[in-house]
Amino acid sequence: MHAQAHGSNSRKTLSYAAMAVSALVLMLVWMEGGFVGKAAPGLRAEGQAEPVRGQTYTLAPRTIAETSAWPATVSARVVARISPKVAGRITEITRRVGDRVQRGEVLARLEAKELGARLGQARAQLAAAEAEAVRARAELIRSESLYAKEAATRQTLETAQAAARAANAQVKAAQDAIAEAGSLFGETELKSPVDGTVVSRELDRGDTAMPGMPVLTVQESGRLRIEGAVAERCAGALRAGAPLTARGGSPEQVYPVEVDEVAPAADPATRTVWFKARLPDAATWQPGAYVSVELPCGQREVLLIPAAAVTRIGQIESVRLVEKDRSVLRHIRTGRFHDGQLEVLAGLEPGDTVQIPSP
């Protein structure tokens, strides 16, 4: 007896569950417009005629600017490739990739023994030249005094003057040699020319650095731009100073940009024109990030309808089409949004009049 009661309760429970699932399915179908005479775009839903209420709008073709999105990359406005002016073995690299650096900070050092010795020799030569200049000056003063007393010949005086000039020239040459040697010695310390971030490291400690060969690359911080290529047919809007809109990031961020540079000719291989545009200082994107740039590219004819006239049930879009002083339900398909209006892709034709519901 107990087993029969238990079986009866189980069947009741299953029956209630099935009824609940069926009710839920019917509700979802109703929410998706399943009982509203669903039809393909351009077909009226029968039995949905109503009196016309509120304002109406008659569709007419309009010509709008076609806007295309082109890929671009964020980059620093200044990219410094740190390379020495003298050849030398790298003895130290003080920063790694990703490190922030300050302007004037030493990033690497080269072996400086040979250049240090050359600087020492130049200083010794200067000391000798200065001593010789002092002696020549004293001899010139003595010769001038004797010549004034007619105790020395004119030739003796001129010889002393020439010796003094030569000694002074030797001093100047030694000073120039010190300046050159000091400059070269200073080049053994590679310093950052900007505040920025180390983005690459081409050589390591122990490698031999050559003039023009980058050791580190630093990107300037805070001053960014975007670079990209645009199809030749759309490049007419690219001019220095022209405003554009850039989008990117996650979540998406939008920034106004100003065109800085435009290539004077298209790339014959890709038929694109390269451009660079300046980002505002407030931009938070990082160098290397992918963004897109919106650029007007030609015109096209479209049908636009006020967004307020479109009703959505789930993914189904419909309007009330005015026919013979009555409004009937018409399913449509829309596209892009343009200043309060939607582009009609299917379901309506030029000259159709739709009803705009009162707010």
CSV table of C-alpha atoms in Angstrom, one decimal:
chain,number,residue,atom,x,y,z
A,1,MET,CA,0.0,0.0,0.0
A,2,HIS,CA,2.8,2.3,0.9
A,3,ALA,CA,4.6,1.5,-2.4
A,4,GLN,CA,1.5,2.4,-4.4
A,5,ALA,CA,1.2,5.8,-2.7
A,6,HIS,CA,4.8,6.5,-3.3
A,7,GLY,CA,4.5,5.7,-7.1
A,8,SER,CA,1.4,7.9,-7.3
A,9,ASN,CA,3.2,10.9,-5.7
A,10,SER,CA,6.2,10.4,-8.2
A,11,ARG,CA,3.9,10.5,-11.2
A,12,LYS,CA,2.2,13.6,-9.9
A,13,THR,CA,5.6,15.3,-9.4
A,14,LEU,CA,6.7,14.4,-12.9
A,15,SER,CA,3.4,15.7,-14.3
A,16,TYR,CA,3.7,19.0,-12.5
A,17,ALA,CA,7.3,19.4,-13.7
A,18,ALA,CA,6.2,18.7,-17.3
A,19,MET,CA,3.4,21.3,-17.1
A,20,ALA,CA,5.9,23.9,-15.7
A,21,VAL,CA,8.4,23.3,-18.5
A,22,SER,CA,5.6,23.6,-21.1
A,23,ALA,CA,4.4,26.8,-19.6
A,24,LEU,CA,8.0,28.2,-19.7
A,25,VAL,CA,8.5,27.2,-23.3
A,26,LEU,CA,5.1,28.8,-24.3
A,27,MET,CA,6.1,32.0,-22.5
A,28,LEU,CA,9.5,32.2,-24.3
A,29,VAL,CA,7.8,31.6,-27.6
A,30,TRP,CA,5.3,34.4,-26.9
A,31,MET,CA,8.2,36.8,-25.9
A,32,GLU,CA,10.0,36.1,-29.2
A,33,GLY,CA,6.8,37.0,-31.1
A,34,GLY,CA,5.8,33.4,-31.8
A,35,PHE,CA,2.1,34.3,-31.6
A,36,VAL,CA,2.2,37.6,-33.5
A,37,GLY,CA,1.9,36.3,-37.0
A,38,LYS,CA,5.7,36.2,-37.6
A,39,ALA,CA,6.7,37.0,-41.2
A,40,ALA,CA,9.9,37.6,-43.2
A,41,PRO,CA,11.1,41.2,-43.7
A,42,GLY,CA,8.8,42.9,-46.2
A,43,LEU,CA,5.7,40.8,-45.4
A,44,ARG,CA,2.8,42.2,-43.4
A,45,ALA,CA,1.6,40.3,-40.4
A,46,GLU,CA,-2.1,39.4,-41.2
A,47,GLY,CA,-4.8,40.4,-38.7
A,48,GLN,CA,-2.7,43.2,-37.1
A,49,ALA,CA,-4.4,46.2,-38.8
A,50,GLU,CA,-5.1,49.2,-36.4
A,51,PRO,CA,-6.2,52.8,-36.8
A,52,VAL,CA,-3.4,55.2,-37.5
A,53,ARG,CA,-2.3,57.0,-34.3
A,54,GLY,CA,0.4,59.7,-33.7
A,55,GLN,CA,2.8,61.1,-36.3
A,56,THR,CA,3.8,59.4,-39.6
A,57,TYR,CA,7.0,59.4,-41.6
A,58,THR,CA,7.4,58.8,-45.3
A,59,LEU,CA,10.7,57.2,-46.4
A,60,ALA,CA,12.8,58.7,-49.1
A,61,PRO,CA,16.3,57.8,-50.3
A,62,ARG,CA,19.1,59.8,-48.8
A,63,THR,CA,22.8,60.1,-49.6
A,64,ILE,CA,25.2,59.7,-46.7
A,65,ALA,CA,29.0,59.6,-46.3
A,66,GLU,CA,30.3,56.1,-46.2
A,67,THR,CA,32.6,55.6,-43.2
A,68,SER,CA,35.2,52.8,-43.1
A,69,ALA,CA,37.3,51.5,-40.2
A,70,TRP,CA,41.0,51.0,-40.9
A,71,PRO,CA,43.5,49.2,-38.6
A,72,ALA,CA,46.3,51.2,-37.0
A,73,THR,CA,48.9,50.7,-34.3
A,74,VAL,CA,49.8,52.8,-31.3
A,75,SER,CA,53.4,53.9,-31.2
A,76,ALA,CA,55.6,56.4,-29.4
A,77,ARG,CA,56.3,59.7,-31.1
A,78,VAL,CA,60.0,59.4,-30.2
A,79,VAL,CA,61.8,56.1,-30.4
A,80,ALA,CA,65.5,56.4,-29.4
A,81,ARG,CA,67.9,53.7,-30.5
A,82,ILE,CA,70.8,54.0,-28.1
A,83,SER,CA,74.1,53.3,-29.9
A,84,PRO,CA,77.7,54.4,-29.2
A,85,LYS,CA,79.9,56.7,-31.3
A,86,VAL,CA,83.0,54.7,-30.6
A,87,ALA,CA,83.6,50.9,-30.8
A,88,GLY,CA,84.1,49.1,-27.5
A,89,ARG,CA,83.3,46.1,-25.4
A,90,ILE,CA,80.2,46.4,-23.3
A,91,THR,CA,81.1,46.1,-19.6
A,92,GLU,CA,77.7,46.9,-18.1
A,93,ILE,CA,74.0,47.3,-19.0
A,94,THR,CA,72.1,48.9,-16.2
A,95,ARG,CA,68.5,48.5,-17.4
A,96,ARG,CA,66.3,45.6,-18.6
A,97,VAL,CA,63.4,45.6,-21.1
A,98,GLY,CA,60.3,47.1,-19.5
A,99,ASP,CA,62.3,49.4,-17.1
A,100,ARG,CA,61.4,53.0,-16.9
A,101,VAL,CA,64.3,55.4,-17.4
A,102,GLN,CA,64.9,59.1,-17.0
A,103,ARG,CA,66.5,61.5,-19.4
A,104,GLY,CA,70.3,61.5,-18.9
A,105,GLU,CA,70.3,58.2,-17.0
A,106,VAL,CA,73.2,55.9,-17.9
A,107,LEU,CA,71.9,52.7,-19.5
A,108,ALA,CA,75.2,51.0,-20.5
A,109,ARG,CA,78.9,51.4,-20.3
A,110,LEU,CA,81.8,50.4,-22.6
A,111,GLU,CA,85.3,49.5,-21.8
A,112,ALA,CA,87.2,52.8,-21.4
A,113,LYS,CA,90.9,51.9,-20.7
A,114,GLU,CA,92.2,52.9,-24.1
A,115,LEU,CA,90.2,56.1,-24.3
A,116,GLY,CA,91.2,56.9,-20.7
A,117,ALA,CA,94.9,56.5,-21.6
A,118,ARG,CA,94.4,58.8,-24.7
A,119,LEU,CA,92.8,61.4,-22.4
A,120,GLY,CA,95.8,61.2,-20.0
A,121,GLN,CA,98.3,61.6,-22.9
A,122,ALA,CA,96.4,64.7,-24.1
A,123,ARG,CA,96.5,66.2,-20.7
A,124,ALA,CA,100.3,65.6,-20.4
A,125,GLN,CA,100.8,67.2,-23.8
A,126,LEU,CA,98.9,70.2,-22.7
A,127,ALA,CA,101.0,70.6,-19.6
A,128,ALA,CA,104.2,70.4,-21.7
A,129,ALA,CA,102.8,72.9,-24.2
A,130,GLU,CA,101.8,75.3,-21.4
A,131,ALA,CA,105.3,75.1,-19.9
A,132,GLU,CA,106.9,75.8,-23.3
A,133,ALA,CA,104.5,78.7,-23.8
A,134,VAL,CA,105.6,80.3,-20.5
A,135,ARG,CA,109.2,79.9,-21.5
A,136,ALA,CA,108.6,81.4,-24.9
A,137,ARG,CA,106.7,84.3,-23.4
A,138,ALA,CA,109.5,85.1,-21.0
A,139,GLU,CA,112.1,85.0,-23.9
A,140,LEU,CA,109.9,87.3,-25.9
A,141,ILE,CA,109.7,89.8,-23.0
A,142,ARG,CA,113.5,89.7,-22.6
A,143,SER,CA,114.1,90.2,-26.4
A,144,GLU,CA,111.7,93.2,-26.5
A,145,SER,CA,113.6,94.8,-23.6
A,146,LEU,CA,117.0,94.3,-25.3
A,147,TYR,CA,115.7,95.5,-28.6
A,148,ALA,CA,114.4,98.7,-27.0
A,149,LYS,CA,117.9,99.3,-25.6
A,150,GLU,CA,119.4,98.5,-29.0
A,151,ALA,CA,121.2,95.5,-27.4
A,152,ALA,CA,119.4,93.0,-29.7
A,153,THR,CA,118.8,92.8,-33.4
A,154,ARG,CA,115.5,93.0,-35.1
A,155,GLN,CA,116.0,89.4,-36.2
A,156,THR,CA,116.4,88.2,-32.6
A,157,LEU,CA,113.1,89.9,-31.7
A,158,GLU,CA,111.2,88.4,-34.6
A,159,THR,CA,112.6,84.9,-33.7
A,160,ALA,CA,111.3,85.3,-30.1
A,161,GLN,CA,107.9,86.5,-31.4
A,162,ALA,CA,107.6,83.5,-33.7
A,163,ALA,CA,108.6,81.1,-30.9
A,164,ALA,CA,105.9,82.6,-28.6
A,165,ARG,CA,103.2,82.2,-31.3
A,166,ALA,CA,104.2,78.6,-32.0
A,167,ALA,CA,104.1,77.8,-28.2
A,168,ASN,CA,100.6,79.3,-28.0
A,169,ALA,CA,99.5,77.3,-31.0
A,170,GLN,CA,100.7,74.1,-29.3
A,171,VAL,CA,98.7,75.0,-26.2
A,172,LYS,CA,95.6,75.4,-28.3
A,173,ALA,CA,96.2,72.1,-30.1
A,174,ALA,CA,96.7,70.3,-26.8
A,175,GLN,CA,93.4,71.8,-25.5
A,176,ASP,CA,91.6,70.6,-28.6
A,177,ALA,CA,93.1,67.1,-28.2
A,178,ILE,CA,91.8,67.0,-24.6
A,179,ALA,CA,88.4,68.1,-25.6
A,180,GLU,CA,88.2,65.4,-28.3
A,181,ALA,CA,89.6,62.7,-26.0
A,182,GLY,CA,87.2,63.8,-23.2
A,183,SER,CA,84.3,63.6,-25.6
A,184,LEU,CA,85.2,60.1,-26.8
A,185,PHE,CA,85.7,59.1,-23.2
A,186,GLY,CA,82.2,60.4,-22.3
A,187,GLU,CA,80.8,58.3,-25.1
A,188,THR,CA,81.7,55.1,-23.2
A,189,GLU,CA,78.6,55.9,-21.1
A,190,LEU,CA,75.4,55.4,-23.1
A,191,LYS,CA,72.6,57.7,-21.7
A,192,SER,CA,68.9,57.9,-22.4
A,193,PRO,CA,67.9,61.1,-24.4
A,194,VAL,CA,64.3,60.9,-23.2
A,195,ASP,CA,62.1,59.9,-20.3
A,196,GLY,CA,60.6,56.6,-21.4
A,197,THR,CA,60.6,52.8,-21.3
A,198,VAL,CA,63.2,50.3,-22.5
A,199,VAL,CA,61.4,48.3,-25.2
A,200,SER,CA,64.2,46.2,-26.6
A,201,ARG,CA,67.8,45.1,-25.8
A,202,GLU,CA,69.9,44.2,-28.9
A,203,LEU,CA,73.3,43.5,-27.2
A,204,ASP,CA,74.5,42.0,-23.9
A,205,ARG,CA,77.4,42.4,-21.6
A,206,GLY,CA,80.6,41.3,-23.3
A,207,ASP,CA,79.4,42.0,-26.8
A,208,THR,CA,81.3,44.5,-28.9
A,209,ALA,CA,79.3,47.6,-29.7
A,210,MET,CA,80.0,49.4,-33.0
A,211,PRO,CA,79.1,53.0,-34.0
A,212,GLY,CA,75.5,53.0,-35.3
A,213,MET,CA,74.7,49.6,-33.8
A,214,PRO,CA,71.8,49.9,-31.3
A,215,VAL,CA,72.4,48.5,-27.8
A,216,LEU,CA,69.0,49.4,-26.3
A,217,THR,CA,65.8,51.0,-27.7
A,218,VAL,CA,63.8,53.5,-25.6
A,219,GLN,CA,60.3,54.7,-26.3
A,220,GLU,CA,59.3,58.1,-25.0
A,221,SER,CA,56.5,58.1,-22.4
A,222,GLY,CA,53.3,60.1,-22.5
A,223,ARG,CA,53.6,61.3,-26.1
A,224,LEU,CA,51.8,58.7,-28.4
A,225,ARG,CA,50.6,58.6,-31.9
A,226,ILE,CA,48.9,56.0,-34.2
A,227,GLU,CA,50.3,54.7,-37.5
A,228,GLY,CA,48.4,52.9,-40.2
A,229,ALA,CA,47.6,52.4,-43.9
A,230,VAL,CA,44.5,53.5,-45.8
A,231,ALA,CA,43.4,52.3,-49.2
A,232,GLU,CA,44.4,54.7,-51.9
A,233,ARG,CA,40.7,55.3,-52.9
A,234,CYS,CA,39.9,56.5,-49.4
A,235,ALA,CA,43.0,58.6,-48.7
A,236,GLY,CA,41.6,61.8,-50.0
A,237,ALA,CA,40.4,62.7,-46.5
A,238,LEU,CA,44.0,62.3,-45.1
A,239,ARG,CA,45.5,65.8,-44.7
A,240,ALA,CA,47.9,67.2,-42.1
A,241,GLY,CA,45.7,68.6,-39.3
A,242,ALA,CA,42.6,66.7,-40.3
A,243,PRO,CA,40.6,65.3,-37.3
A,244,LEU,CA,39.8,61.6,-37.1
A,245,THR,CA,38.4,59.2,-34.5
A,246,ALA,CA,40.3,56.3,-33.1
A,247,ARG,CA,38.8,53.3,-31.2
A,248,GLY,CA,40.4,50.5,-29.3
A,249,GLY,CA,41.1,48.8,-26.0
A,250,SER,CA,39.0,46.7,-23.7
A,251,PRO,CA,36.7,48.2,-22.6
A,252,GLU,CA,36.6,50.2,-25.8
A,253,GLN,CA,37.9,53.8,-25.6
A,254,VAL,CA,37.4,56.5,-28.2
A,255,TYR,CA,39.9,59.4,-28.7
A,256,PRO,CA,40.0,62.2,-31.2
A,257,VAL,CA,43.2,62.2,-33.2
A,258,GLU,CA,44.9,64.8,-35.5
A,259,VAL,CA,46.7,63.7,-38.7
A,260,ASP,CA,50.4,64.6,-38.4
A,261,GLU,CA,52.0,63.1,-41.5
A,262,VAL,CA,50.7,61.6,-44.8
A,263,ALA,CA,52.9,59.7,-47.2
A,264,PRO,CA,53.2,61.7,-50.5
A,265,ALA,CA,52.6,58.6,-52.6
A,266,ALA,CA,50.8,55.3,-52.3
A,267,ASP,CA,52.6,52.0,-51.9
A,268,PRO,CA,52.6,50.4,-55.3
A,269,ALA,CA,52.6,46.9,-53.7
A,270,THR,CA,49.6,47.4,-51.4
A,271,ARG,CA,47.9,50.4,-53.0
A,272,THR,CA,47.7,52.0,-49.6
A,273,VAL,CA,48.8,55.4,-48.2
A,274,TRP,CA,50.7,55.5,-44.9
A,275,PHE,CA,49.7,58.1,-42.2
A,276,LYS,CA,50.6,59.1,-38.7
A,277,ALA,CA,48.2,60.8,-36.3
A,278,ARG,CA,48.8,62.4,-32.9
A,279,LEU,CA,46.9,61.1,-29.9
A,280,PRO,CA,45.9,63.4,-27.0
A,281,ASP,CA,48.1,63.3,-23.9
A,282,ALA,CA,45.2,61.8,-21.9
A,283,ALA,CA,45.2,58.6,-24.0
A,284,THR,CA,45.9,55.5,-21.9
A,285,TRP,CA,46.8,53.1,-24.7
A,286,GLN,CA,50.2,51.4,-24.7
A,287,PRO,CA,52.7,51.4,-27.6
A,288,GLY,CA,52.0,48.4,-29.8
A,289,ALA,CA,48.2,48.3,-29.1
A,290,TYR,CA,45.8,47.7,-32.0
A,291,VAL,CA,43.2,50.4,-32.7
A,292,SER,CA,41.0,51.3,-35.6
A,293,VAL,CA,40.5,54.7,-37.3
A,294,GLU,CA,37.2,55.8,-38.8
A,295,LEU,CA,37.6,57.6,-42.2
A,296,PRO,CA,35.0,58.9,-44.6
A,297,CYS,CA,35.3,56.9,-47.9
A,298,GLY,CA,32.8,57.8,-50.6
A,299,GLN,CA,29.0,58.1,-50.4
A,300,ARG,CA,26.0,55.8,-50.7
A,301,GLU,CA,22.2,56.0,-50.9
A,302,VAL,CA,20.2,54.6,-48.0
A,303,LEU,CA,16.7,54.5,-46.5
A,304,LEU,CA,16.5,55.9,-43.0
A,305,ILE,CA,13.7,55.5,-40.5
A,306,PRO,CA,13.3,57.2,-37.1
A,307,ALA,CA,14.5,54.8,-34.4
A,308,ALA,CA,11.3,55.5,-32.4
A,309,ALA,CA,9.2,53.9,-35.2
A,310,VAL,CA,10.9,50.5,-34.7
A,311,THR,CA,9.6,48.0,-32.2
A,312,ARG,CA,11.7,45.0,-31.1
A,313,ILE,CA,10.4,41.7,-29.7
A,314,GLY,CA,13.4,39.6,-29.1
A,315,GLN,CA,15.4,39.8,-32.3
A,316,ILE,CA,12.3,40.6,-34.5
A,317,GLU,CA,12.1,44.2,-35.7
A,318,SER,CA,8.8,45.6,-36.9
A,319,VAL,CA,7.0,48.9,-37.7
A,320,ARG,CA,3.5,50.0,-38.3
A,321,LEU,CA,3.1,50.6,-42.0
A,322,VAL,CA,0.3,53.0,-43.0
A,323,GLU,CA,-1.9,51.5,-45.8
A,324,LYS,CA,-5.3,53.1,-46.7
A,325,ASP,CA,-5.6,55.0,-43.4
A,326,ARG,CA,-4.9,51.9,-41.4
A,327,SER,CA,-1.6,50.8,-39.8
A,328,VAL,CA,-0.5,47.2,-40.3
A,329,LEU,CA,2.4,45.4,-38.8
A,330,ARG,CA,5.5,45.0,-41.1
A,331,HIS,CA,8.6,43.1,-40.2
A,332,ILE,CA,11.8,44.8,-41.3
A,333,ARG,CA,15.6,44.5,-40.8
A,334,THR,CA,17.7,47.5,-39.9
A,335,GLY,CA,21.4,48.3,-39.9
A,336,ARG,CA,23.6,51.1,-38.7
A,337,PHE,CA,22.4,54.0,-36.5
A,338,HIS,CA,22.7,57.5,-37.9
A,339,ASP,CA,21.8,60.5,-35.6
A,340,GLY,CA,18.6,59.1,-34.2
A,341,GLN,CA,17.7,57.1,-37.4
A,342,LEU,CA,18.2,53.5,-38.4
A,343,GLU,CA,19.3,52.3,-41.8
A,344,VAL,CA,16.6,50.1,-43.4
A,345,LEU,CA,18.1,47.0,-44.9
A,346,ALA,CA,15.0,45.0,-45.8
A,347,GLY,CA,11.2,45.3,-45.5
A,348,LEU,CA,10.4,48.8,-46.7
A,349,GLU,CA,10.7,50.7,-49.9
A,350,PRO,CA,11.0,54.5,-50.8
A,351,GLY,CA,7.6,56.1,-50.5
A,352,ASP,CA,6.4,53.8,-47.7
A,353,THR,CA,4.8,55.7,-44.7
A,354,VAL,CA,5.3,54.4,-41.2
A,355,GLN,CA,3.6,55.3,-37.9
A,356,ILE,CA,5.7,56.9,-35.1
A,357,PRO,CA,4.2,55.9,-31.8
A,358,SER,CA,3.5,58.8,-29.4
A,359,PRO,CA,5.9,58.8,-26.5
